[in-house]
Amino acid sequence: FEAVAASVGDVARHRHGCCVIQRCLDSPPSDARSRLVDRIVEKALELMQDAYGNYVVQYVLDVCGDKDVHVVCDSVVGRVNSLAIQKFSSNVVEKCLERCTDKVREQYLDELSDPDRIRELMMDPFGNYVIQRALSVATHAQATRLVDAIRPHLLSSQQGGQSCAGLRNTAGGRRILAKICRRFPNFNLDPVGEIPQQMYQVPHNKHVYARQGDVHSHHMHNAMQMNPPNMGISPSKRRSFHGNSPVGSYRGGVGMPGGYHSYHQSHNI
């Protein structure tokens, strides 16, 4: 423990070192384990942007206490948009959206709803998934605000005298639109007039959109569409690669050497 904690930055970035840290975190609570967690949390912002370090940070978010989780999530505040468009840190941003406090999630959604950045996130192959996850875990008010920011970019428009193509027919745009329609069945893209409030109403005969439960069903739906059935697939998905080899499902039991399993099943986007 002491040796790992002393060099946690280097160990966490190593292909096999991240496996060692996982085993340490799986051990029973102790002072040595607490010191290791503290060192990981201190370097969380740095590690989450690394090909292997991001898995260590995600594991902390999964198995450690609320205090440590809060410190990690709080370190992302003010950097959500820049981290969301990076291959490795975008995985951590999604995990933080699920695990953070309501107060921190409100700050995340404020950043993601920035009209000056939302189009970039929608078009980005990694930011696109962060937007989808945000729509899954947001409160009704937060989701409404985010959709209001997204909606103009799904439609064609004129900007500075030039035509700006809508994103509704892009792969990422279709995924986001499907996510919006799943949460708000009355949503439409009619560009004429003001947005009716009924668009954001949830029908009485529909189940209220659950923060966590529907995340699972959505990703299983995506998995069936985009990949062959895989009984070991995690509700999480997708797209982290180490070298040329895709990383497997965290709960599926394949992936990293030495039994370390990634949180995302890879697929082409």
PDB file of C-alpha atoms in Angstrom, residues 1-2 5 27-38:
ATOM      1  CA  PHE A   1       0.000   0.000   0.000  1.00  0.00           C
ATOM      2  CA  GLU A   2       2.662   2.492   1.009  1.00  0.00           C
ATOM      3  CA  ALA A   5       0.535   5.367  -2.616  1.00  0.00           C
ATOM      4  CA  SER A  27      -9.213  -4.716   0.266  1.00  0.00           C
ATOM      5  CA  PRO A  28     -10.981  -4.127   3.605  1.00  0.00           C
ATOM      6  CA  PRO A  29     -10.933  -0.575   5.049  1.00  0.00           C
ATOM      7  CA  SER A  30      -7.663   0.357   6.731  1.00  0.00           C
ATOM      8  CA  ASP A  31      -5.471   3.383   7.324  1.00  0.00           C
ATOM      9  CA  ALA A  32      -3.186   2.312   4.476  1.00  0.00           C
ATOM     10  CA  ARG A  33      -6.123   1.995   2.077  1.00  0.00           C
ATOM     11  CA  SER A  34      -7.432   5.420   3.159  1.00  0.00           C
ATOM     12  CA  ARG A  35      -4.059   7.010   2.454  1.00  0.00           C
ATOM     13  CA  LEU A  36      -4.004   5.420  -0.999  1.00  0.00           C
ATOM     14  CA  VAL A  37      -7.498   6.725  -1.772  1.00  0.00           C
ATOM     15  CA  ASP A  38      -6.488  10.204  -0.608  1.00  0.00           C
TER      16      ASP A  38
END
